[in-house]
Short mmCIF file of C-alpha atoms and ligand atoms in Angstrom, two decimals:
data_model
loop_
_atom_site.label_atom_id
_atom_site.label_comp_id
_atom_site.label_asym_id
_atom_site.label_seq_id
_atom_site.Cartn_x
_atom_site.Cartn_y
_atom_site.Cartn_z
CA MET A 17 27.46 147.69 11.67
CA LEU A 18 27.49 150.68 9.31
CA LYS A 19 23.72 150.80 8.86
CA ALA A 20 22.47 154.36 9.43
CA LYS A 21 25.93 155.46 10.61
CA LYS A 22 26.95 158.94 9.56
CA ILE A 23 30.38 158.86 7.98
CA LEU A 24 32.27 161.99 7.00
CA VAL A 25 34.88 161.27 4.34
CA GLY A 26 37.70 163.81 3.93
CA ILE A 27 39.64 163.48 0.69
CA SER A 28 42.95 165.30 0.18
CA GLY A 29 44.94 165.42 -3.02
CA GLY A 30 46.88 162.35 -4.13
CA ILE A 31 46.75 159.92 -7.00
CA SER A 32 44.90 157.38 -4.84
CA VAL A 33 41.80 159.63 -4.73
CA TYR A 34 40.39 157.32 -7.42
CA LYS A 35 40.16 154.50 -4.84
CA MET A 36 37.88 156.68 -2.74
CA CYS A 37 35.08 156.30 -5.29
CA THR A 38 34.90 152.64 -4.29
CA VAL A 39 35.21 153.49 -0.59
CA VAL A 40 32.20 155.83 -0.81
CA ARG A 41 30.27 153.24 -2.81
CA LEU A 42 31.02 150.47 -0.28
CA LEU A 43 30.03 152.70 2.64
CA LYS A 44 26.75 153.55 0.93
CA LYS A 45 26.12 149.88 0.09
CA SER A 46 26.53 148.98 3.77
CA GLY A 47 23.76 151.41 4.65
CA ALA A 48 25.85 154.35 5.89
CA GLN A 49 25.01 157.99 5.27
CA VAL A 50 28.05 159.56 3.65
CA ARG A 51 29.13 163.19 3.28
CA VAL A 52 32.31 164.04 1.40
CA LEU A 53 34.69 166.92 2.06
CA MET A 54 37.43 167.56 -0.51
CA THR A 55 40.46 169.82 -0.65
CA GLN A 56 41.01 171.81 -3.83
CA SER A 57 43.97 169.53 -4.68
CA ALA A 58 41.76 166.45 -4.43
CA THR A 59 39.48 167.90 -7.11
CA GLN A 60 42.45 167.81 -9.51
CA PHE A 61 42.23 164.01 -9.47
CA VAL A 62 38.47 163.29 -9.33
CA THR A 63 35.70 165.87 -9.67
CA PRO A 64 33.36 166.73 -6.78
CA LEU A 65 30.47 165.72 -9.06
CA THR A 66 31.66 162.10 -8.95
CA PHE A 67 31.57 162.08 -5.14
CA SER A 68 28.27 163.98 -5.00
CA THR A 69 26.75 161.36 -7.29
CA LEU A 70 28.18 158.41 -5.35
CA SER A 71 27.26 159.78 -1.93
CA GLN A 72 23.92 161.26 -3.10
CA GLU A 73 24.85 164.41 -1.19
CA GLU A 74 26.71 167.45 -2.38
CA ALA A 75 30.46 167.13 -1.86
CA VAL A 76 31.77 170.15 0.06
CA VAL A 77 34.93 171.75 -1.34
CA SER A 78 34.87 175.36 -0.21
CA LEU A 79 34.69 177.05 3.17
CA TRP A 80 32.74 179.85 1.55
CA PRO A 81 29.00 179.90 0.82
CA SER A 82 28.08 179.37 -2.80
CA ASP A 83 25.77 182.37 -2.62
CA ALA A 84 27.08 185.15 -0.37
CA HIS A 85 23.59 186.73 -0.19
CA SER A 86 21.72 183.63 0.90
CA SER A 87 20.81 183.43 4.59
CA THR A 88 20.35 179.65 4.42
CA ASP A 89 23.89 178.96 3.23
CA LEU A 90 26.03 180.43 5.99
CA GLY A 91 29.25 178.71 5.03
CA THR A 92 29.38 176.72 8.27
CA LYS A 93 28.88 173.30 6.66
CA HIS A 94 32.24 172.03 7.87
CA ILE A 95 31.21 172.71 11.49
CA GLU A 96 27.72 171.21 11.07
CA LEU A 97 29.17 168.11 9.41
CA GLY A 98 31.81 167.74 12.12
CA LEU A 99 29.01 167.62 14.68
CA TRP A 100 26.79 165.42 12.50
CA ALA A 101 29.29 162.59 11.98
CA ASP A 102 29.60 159.32 13.92
CA ALA A 103 33.10 158.92 12.47
CA MET A 104 35.33 160.83 10.10
CA VAL A 105 37.92 159.23 7.87
CA ILE A 106 40.56 161.19 5.98
CA ALA A 107 41.83 159.17 3.02
CA PRO A 108 44.13 159.68 1.31
CA ALA A 109 45.77 161.90 3.92
CA THR A 110 48.70 163.69 2.32
CA ALA A 111 51.87 164.78 4.16
CA ASN A 112 50.55 168.33 3.88
CA ILE A 113 47.18 167.69 5.51
CA ILE A 114 48.83 165.56 8.21
CA ALA A 115 51.17 168.48 9.02
CA LYS A 116 48.23 170.88 9.10
CA LEU A 117 46.28 168.59 11.44
CA ALA A 118 49.32 168.28 13.71
CA THR A 119 49.67 172.05 14.09
CA GLY A 120 46.01 173.03 14.04
CA ILE A 121 46.00 174.95 10.76
CA ALA A 122 42.43 175.09 9.44
CA ASP A 123 42.49 176.62 5.98
CA ASP A 124 40.38 174.08 4.10
CA VAL A 125 37.11 172.23 4.71
CA ILE A 126 38.75 169.08 6.08
CA THR A 127 41.12 170.63 8.62
CA SER A 128 38.39 173.07 9.73
CA ALA A 129 35.94 170.21 10.31
CA VAL A 130 38.53 168.29 12.32
CA LEU A 131 38.96 171.11 14.82
CA ALA A 132 35.23 171.01 15.56
CA LEU A 133 34.94 167.22 15.51
CA ARG A 134 33.47 165.26 18.45
CA CYS A 135 33.60 161.77 16.95
CA PRO A 136 36.51 159.39 16.24
CA LEU A 137 38.90 160.52 13.50
CA LEU A 138 40.60 157.97 11.26
CA ILE A 139 43.57 158.92 9.14
CA SER A 140 44.81 156.87 6.21
CA PRO A 141 48.09 158.39 4.98
CA ALA A 142 49.15 157.86 1.36
CA MET A 143 52.12 159.50 -0.34
CA ASP A 144 55.54 158.88 -1.83
CA VAL A 145 57.81 156.63 0.28
CA ASP A 146 60.36 159.36 1.07
CA MET A 147 57.65 161.80 2.07
CA TYR A 148 56.12 159.14 4.31
CA LEU A 149 59.40 158.16 5.95
CA ASN A 150 60.51 161.77 6.35
CA VAL A 151 61.14 162.44 10.02
CA VAL A 152 58.69 165.37 10.04
CA THR A 153 55.83 163.25 8.67
CA GLN A 154 56.60 160.46 11.14
CA LYS A 155 56.70 162.93 14.03
CA ASN A 156 53.41 164.45 12.95
CA LEU A 157 51.77 161.02 12.71
CA ALA A 158 53.06 160.07 16.16
CA LEU A 159 51.63 163.31 17.49
CA LEU A 160 48.22 162.67 15.92
CA SER A 161 48.19 159.12 17.21
CA GLY A 162 49.04 160.44 20.71
CA ARG A 163 46.11 162.84 20.42
CA GLY A 164 43.85 159.81 20.13
CA TYR A 165 43.31 159.66 16.37
CA PHE A 166 43.35 156.27 14.63
CA ILE A 167 46.02 155.79 11.97
CA LEU A 168 45.75 153.14 9.24
CA PRO A 169 49.35 152.66 8.03
CA PRO A 170 49.94 152.82 4.27
CA GLU A 171 50.96 149.70 2.40
CA GLU A 172 54.09 148.74 0.50
CA GLY A 173 54.18 148.50 -3.26
CA GLU A 174 54.60 150.47 -6.48
CA LEU A 175 54.05 154.20 -6.06
CA ALA A 176 53.03 156.89 -8.52
CA SER A 177 56.61 158.22 -8.45
CA GLY A 178 57.80 154.93 -9.94
CA LEU A 179 59.52 154.06 -6.67
CA VAL A 180 58.66 150.96 -4.69
CA GLY A 181 58.09 151.38 -0.95
CA THR A 182 55.62 152.20 1.79
CA GLY A 183 53.04 154.83 0.90
CA ARG A 184 50.18 153.17 -0.97
CA LEU A 185 46.61 153.77 0.16
CA PRO A 186 45.19 150.42 1.36
CA GLU A 187 42.47 148.84 -0.77
CA PRO A 188 38.92 150.24 -0.29
CA GLU A 189 37.66 147.13 1.57
CA LYS A 190 40.42 147.59 4.12
CA ILE A 191 39.53 151.24 4.69
CA VAL A 192 35.86 150.36 5.20
CA ALA A 193 36.80 147.54 7.60
CA PHE A 194 38.94 150.04 9.53
CA VAL A 195 35.95 152.39 9.88
CA GLU A 196 33.81 149.48 11.08
CA ASP A 197 36.45 148.39 13.57
CA VAL A 198 36.79 151.87 15.09
CA LEU A 199 33.00 152.30 15.32
CA ASN A 200 32.84 148.91 17.03
CA LYS A 201 35.34 150.09 19.63
CA THR A 202 33.56 153.36 20.28
CA PRO A 203 29.92 152.74 21.18
CA ARG A 204 28.30 155.74 22.89
CA ASP A 205 27.56 153.70 26.02
CA LEU A 206 29.22 156.14 28.42
CA SER A 207 27.16 159.15 27.36
CA GLY A 208 26.38 161.25 30.41
CA LYS A 209 28.68 159.17 32.63
CA LYS A 210 31.44 160.84 34.60
CA ILE A 211 34.63 158.83 34.39
CA LEU A 212 37.69 159.60 36.49
CA VAL A 213 40.99 158.13 35.31
CA THR A 214 44.45 158.41 36.86
CA ALA A 215 47.63 157.83 34.89
CA GLY A 216 51.40 157.89 35.07
CA PRO A 217 53.83 157.81 37.95
CA THR A 218 54.11 160.13 40.92
CA HIS A 219 57.31 161.97 41.80
CA GLU A 220 58.12 162.17 45.49
CA PRO A 221 60.57 164.98 46.28
CA ILE A 222 63.80 164.28 48.15
CA ASP A 223 64.89 167.90 47.74
CA PRO A 224 63.98 170.59 45.17
CA VAL A 225 65.90 168.83 42.37
CA ARG A 226 65.65 165.11 43.17
CA PHE A 227 62.73 162.77 43.46
CA ILE A 228 61.73 159.12 43.80
CA GLY A 229 59.72 158.02 40.78
CA ASN A 230 58.90 154.92 38.78
CA ARG A 231 58.89 153.84 35.15
CA SER A 232 55.17 154.20 34.43
CA SER A 233 54.71 155.92 31.04
CA GLY A 234 51.06 156.84 31.56
CA LYS A 235 50.09 155.32 28.19
CA MET A 236 47.54 152.86 29.62
CA GLY A 237 45.71 155.56 31.58
CA PHE A 238 45.76 157.97 28.63
CA ALA A 239 44.37 155.24 26.36
CA LEU A 240 41.55 154.68 28.88
CA ALA A 241 40.78 158.40 29.05
CA ASN A 242 40.76 158.65 25.25
CA ALA A 243 38.59 155.57 24.80
CA ALA A 244 36.13 156.70 27.50
CA ALA A 245 35.82 160.17 25.92
CA LEU A 246 35.19 158.63 22.49
CA ARG A 247 32.37 156.59 24.07
CA GLY A 248 30.69 159.79 25.21
CA GLY A 249 31.98 159.85 28.79
CA GLU A 250 32.74 163.09 30.61
CA VAL A 251 36.34 162.27 31.39
CA THR A 252 38.64 163.77 34.01
CA LEU A 253 42.22 162.56 33.73
CA ILE A 254 44.48 163.08 36.72
CA ALA A 255 47.98 162.68 35.34
CA GLY A 256 51.31 162.32 37.06
CA PRO A 257 54.39 163.78 35.34
CA VAL A 258 54.33 162.36 31.78
CA ALA A 259 55.05 163.88 28.37
CA LEU A 260 51.86 162.76 26.60
CA GLU A 261 49.32 164.74 24.60
CA THR A 262 45.94 165.21 26.24
CA PRO A 263 43.33 163.18 24.33
CA LYS A 264 40.49 165.19 22.79
CA ASN A 265 37.53 166.11 25.00
CA VAL A 266 39.37 165.09 28.16
CA ASN A 267 39.72 167.39 31.16
CA ARG A 268 43.32 166.91 32.36
CA ILE A 269 44.62 167.78 35.81
CA ASN A 270 48.38 167.52 36.29
CA VAL A 271 49.79 166.42 39.64
CA GLU A 272 53.28 165.52 40.88
CA THR A 273 53.08 163.66 44.17
CA ALA A 274 50.95 160.87 45.66
CA GLU A 275 49.49 163.41 48.09
CA GLU A 276 48.50 165.76 45.24
CA MET A 277 47.01 162.83 43.35
CA LYS A 278 45.01 161.78 46.40
CA ARG A 279 43.61 165.29 46.87
CA ALA A 280 42.68 165.61 43.20
CA VAL A 281 41.04 162.17 43.11
CA LEU A 282 39.04 162.74 46.28
CA ALA A 283 37.89 166.13 45.02
CA HIS A 284 36.48 164.57 41.84
CA SER A 285 35.47 161.05 42.89
CA LYS A 286 32.22 162.05 44.62
CA LYS A 287 30.70 163.13 41.32
CA SER A 288 32.10 160.17 39.37
CA ASP A 289 30.25 157.11 38.10
CA ALA A 290 33.51 155.20 37.71
CA VAL A 291 37.05 155.67 38.98
CA ILE A 292 39.85 153.89 37.14
CA MET A 293 43.16 154.03 38.99
CA ALA A 294 45.77 153.25 36.32
CA ALA A 295 48.41 155.47 37.97
CA ALA A 296 51.47 153.92 39.55
CA VAL A 297 51.18 155.80 42.82
CA ALA A 298 54.26 155.75 45.07
CA ASP A 299 53.71 153.64 48.17
CA TYR A 300 56.37 155.59 50.10
CA THR A 301 57.54 159.18 50.10
CA PRO A 302 60.52 160.91 51.79
CA ALA A 303 59.48 161.73 55.36
CA HIS A 304 61.39 165.03 55.46
CA PRO A 305 62.00 166.44 51.97
CA ALA A 306 64.80 169.03 52.13
CA SER A 307 63.89 172.60 51.23
CA GLN A 308 67.39 173.25 49.84
CA LYS A 309 69.39 171.05 47.49
CA ILE A 310 71.25 168.42 49.53
CA LYS A 311 75.00 168.90 48.91
CA LYS A 312 77.23 165.98 48.01
CA ALA A 313 79.93 167.02 50.52
CA LYS A 314 77.45 166.77 53.34
CA LEU A 315 76.23 163.41 52.14
CA SER A 316 79.63 161.74 51.80
CA GLN A 317 80.71 162.68 55.35
CA SER A 318 77.97 160.78 57.07
CA GLY A 319 76.61 158.46 54.37
CA PHE A 320 73.03 159.00 53.33
CA THR A 321 69.95 157.39 54.74
CA LEU A 322 66.60 158.48 53.44
CA GLU A 323 63.70 158.11 55.81
CA LEU A 324 60.45 157.21 54.04
CA LYS A 325 56.87 157.30 55.21
CA GLU A 326 53.89 155.50 53.74
CA THR A 327 51.56 157.36 51.41
CA ALA A 328 47.80 157.09 51.68
CA ASP A 329 46.25 154.28 49.64
CA ILE A 330 43.91 156.25 47.40
CA LEU A 331 41.81 153.29 46.24
CA LYS A 332 41.34 152.07 49.80
CA GLU A 333 40.12 155.52 50.84
CA LEU A 334 37.73 155.56 47.90
CA SER A 335 36.32 152.18 48.78
CA THR A 336 35.45 153.40 52.30
CA GLN A 337 33.66 156.46 50.89
CA LYS A 338 30.88 154.30 49.47
CA ASN A 339 29.66 156.92 47.04
CA GLY A 340 28.59 154.16 44.71
CA ALA A 341 31.17 154.71 41.99
CA LEU A 342 32.45 151.69 40.11
CA LEU A 343 36.05 151.15 41.24
CA ILE A 344 38.72 149.70 38.97
CA GLY A 345 42.31 149.21 40.07
CA PHE A 346 45.49 147.93 38.47
CA ALA A 347 47.98 145.50 39.91
CA LEU A 348 51.52 144.90 38.75
CA GLU A 349 52.80 141.58 40.04
CA THR A 350 55.95 139.55 39.58
CA ASN A 351 54.89 136.37 41.40
CA ASP A 352 51.65 134.61 42.46
CA ALA A 353 50.02 137.15 40.17
CA ILE A 354 46.37 135.99 40.24
CA LYS A 355 46.44 135.30 43.97
CA ASN A 356 48.01 138.67 44.81
CA ALA A 357 45.77 140.62 42.46
CA THR A 358 42.62 138.92 43.80
CA GLU A 359 43.75 139.75 47.31
CA LYS A 360 44.15 143.43 46.27
CA LEU A 361 40.69 143.39 44.67
CA ARG A 362 39.19 142.18 47.96
CA SER A 363 41.19 144.40 50.32
CA LYS A 364 40.49 147.53 48.24
CA ASN A 365 36.86 146.47 47.65
CA LEU A 366 37.14 146.90 43.87
CA ASP A 367 34.71 145.93 41.12
CA PHE A 368 37.55 144.95 38.78
CA ILE A 369 41.29 144.68 39.01
CA ILE A 370 43.47 144.70 35.90
CA LEU A 371 46.49 142.51 36.39
CA ASN A 372 49.73 143.23 34.56
CA SER A 373 52.35 140.58 34.84
CA ALA A 374 55.83 142.10 34.73
CA HIS A 375 57.18 139.01 32.91
CA ASP A 376 54.83 139.11 29.92
CA GLU A 377 56.38 140.00 26.56
CA GLY A 378 54.52 143.02 25.18
CA ALA A 379 53.67 144.41 28.61
CA ALA A 380 56.88 146.36 29.27
CA PHE A 381 56.91 149.91 30.68
CA GLY A 382 56.40 152.44 27.91
CA SER A 383 55.18 149.80 25.45
CA ASP A 384 52.22 150.53 23.16
CA THR A 385 50.82 147.08 23.85
CA ASN A 386 49.78 145.35 27.04
CA VAL A 387 48.92 141.86 28.25
CA VAL A 388 46.36 141.86 31.05
CA THR A 389 44.07 139.63 33.03
CA ILE A 390 40.78 141.18 34.10
CA ILE A 391 39.56 139.89 37.45
CA GLY A 392 36.01 140.73 38.53
CA LYS A 393 34.49 140.98 42.00
CA ASP A 394 32.32 137.99 41.05
CA GLY A 395 35.41 135.81 40.63
CA THR A 396 35.63 135.92 36.82
CA THR A 397 39.20 135.84 35.56
CA GLU A 398 39.80 136.61 31.89
CA ARG A 399 43.26 136.63 30.40
CA LEU A 400 43.42 138.73 27.24
CA PRO A 401 46.00 138.27 24.49
CA LYS A 402 48.65 140.91 23.75
CA MET A 403 46.92 143.93 22.18
CA PRO A 404 47.38 147.69 21.71
CA LYS A 405 46.69 149.69 24.88
CA PHE A 406 43.65 151.32 23.23
CA ASP A 407 42.15 147.86 22.69
CA VAL A 408 42.90 146.88 26.29
CA ALA A 409 41.12 150.09 27.32
CA THR A 410 38.18 149.08 25.11
CA GLU A 411 37.94 145.66 26.81
CA ILE A 412 37.99 147.29 30.26
CA LEU A 413 35.37 149.88 29.29
CA ASN A 414 33.14 147.23 27.67
CA ARG A 415 32.90 145.59 31.08
CA ALA A 416 32.62 148.86 33.00
CA GLY A 417 29.91 150.09 30.58
CA ARG A 418 27.87 146.92 31.06
CA ARG A 419 28.11 147.24 34.84
CA LEU A 420 27.17 150.90 34.79
CA ALA A 421 24.20 150.17 32.60
CA ALA A 422 23.07 147.22 34.73
CA SER A 423 23.08 148.91 38.08
CA SER A 424 22.09 152.42 38.92
CA LYS A 425 24.40 154.32 41.27
CA LYS A 426 21.95 153.86 44.11
CA GLU A 427 21.75 150.10 43.79
CA ARG A 428 25.52 149.74 43.99
CA LYS A 429 25.64 151.50 47.39
N1 CTP B 17 47.14 152.68 44.51
C1 CTP B 17 46.51 153.71 45.20
N2 CTP B 17 47.19 154.41 46.15
C2 CTP B 17 48.46 154.09 46.46
C3 CTP B 17 49.10 153.01 45.79
C4 CTP B 17 48.41 152.32 44.83
O1 CTP B 17 45.36 154.00 44.93
N3 CTP B 17 49.10 154.78 47.39
C5 CTP B 17 46.38 151.96 43.48
C6 CTP B 17 47.05 151.92 42.14
O2 CTP B 17 46.68 153.01 41.33
C7 CTP B 17 46.55 150.61 41.56
C8 CTP B 17 46.32 149.74 42.79
O3 CTP B 17 46.26 150.64 43.89
O4 CTP B 17 45.31 150.77 40.91
C9 CTP B 17 47.37 148.70 43.06
O5 CTP B 17 48.61 149.27 43.20
P1 CTP B 17 49.91 148.39 43.58
O6 CTP B 17 51.04 149.32 43.80
O7 CTP B 17 50.09 147.31 42.58
O8 CTP B 17 49.44 147.73 44.90
P2 CTP B 17 49.81 148.00 46.37
O9 CTP B 17 48.53 147.98 47.12
O10 CTP B 17 50.63 149.22 46.50
O11 CTP B 17 50.60 146.70 46.76
P3 CTP B 17 52.11 146.22 46.45
O12 CTP B 17 52.92 147.43 46.10
O13 CTP B 17 52.50 145.60 47.72
O14 CTP B 17 52.02 145.24 45.34
#
């Protein structure tokens, strides 16, 4: 798996830097090309010479050229290496470097490379237990995870401080397995493909301050957009109102209502190779939204009846357009799940429908995991176990990627 892969290893300063010698050795032994970036603090623990020797390439420590007069050493190594890599892993990642990554500070070789990175980024935090559990560190890690970076949680055990708790860098084999796993999930099979993803709920206005919405968190759609971008896809994400970070290399368009979502989807679908409708689009919207806030006094006199009208079914409209794009829908069912979802697949003329059963543990609104059944146009029905939403996205894109590769756009018409 790692043969000929280009792995950029970022090492920041912590006692566990010594374990990184083995990580670099294992990566090299598996056939990977390895380049090492170190912060100045990391060099306090192990010298750059050790990593240069193990990686057989000069470890980069400074943003500045070694010879200011040389035209061949322009001091842009961190950018070149960011573009060169198939994956970058930062281990150990200190609380300091995690905070810098979260805010976009780029004052060392590692954080500078990250800002220019186009490949998956893996972060393996290691620090004292109190630093790790500190609310700021936890918030920063949640932010980085939301941005689409992969976090390998630290392990419990004895720490350099003498305390026992969570904060240890996992063993080298585990770090290498993590790199392999992420590379496995991010083949470049969607290179050059235009992927349109919708996510989140829609908000249908009753008046300027009230709306009808639903509990969709948008996490499944954002995971799909992130995973598709990491596979090389040109991703447009049409998002309803959600408070989620935009994954890297994703073009995000924010919308509020079902009508706005329809317009945005139709404007982009013609150029798309695949459209994945993960959004929970409202089926009904207030027929006459009030332009002024509706007053309570007025309501209580006569009671309050809200007239609703049906929204357009975006997927159905897409399926009549016949522009050849692969169409993937979602279905949330409470009863006769397979039967209802299959019926939706047929009526909306979809290639795949992803069935969520509302009763499954681990598939709740807002959850980071999902339990789905993938039903194909050809009648295949595959129930997947509970897994993180990124992994569900990977399973969906594996199938979409195979279909896109198998049939050219023209043939699907
Ligand atoms: N969808 C859509 N346009 C709508 C409503 C839904 O494109 N106005 C899409 C959703 O994004 C999803 C799929 O259709 O991919 C199924 O949505 P769902 O609400 O489960 O199905 P409905 O057809 O609305 O049927 P029902 O609500 O009766 O289950």
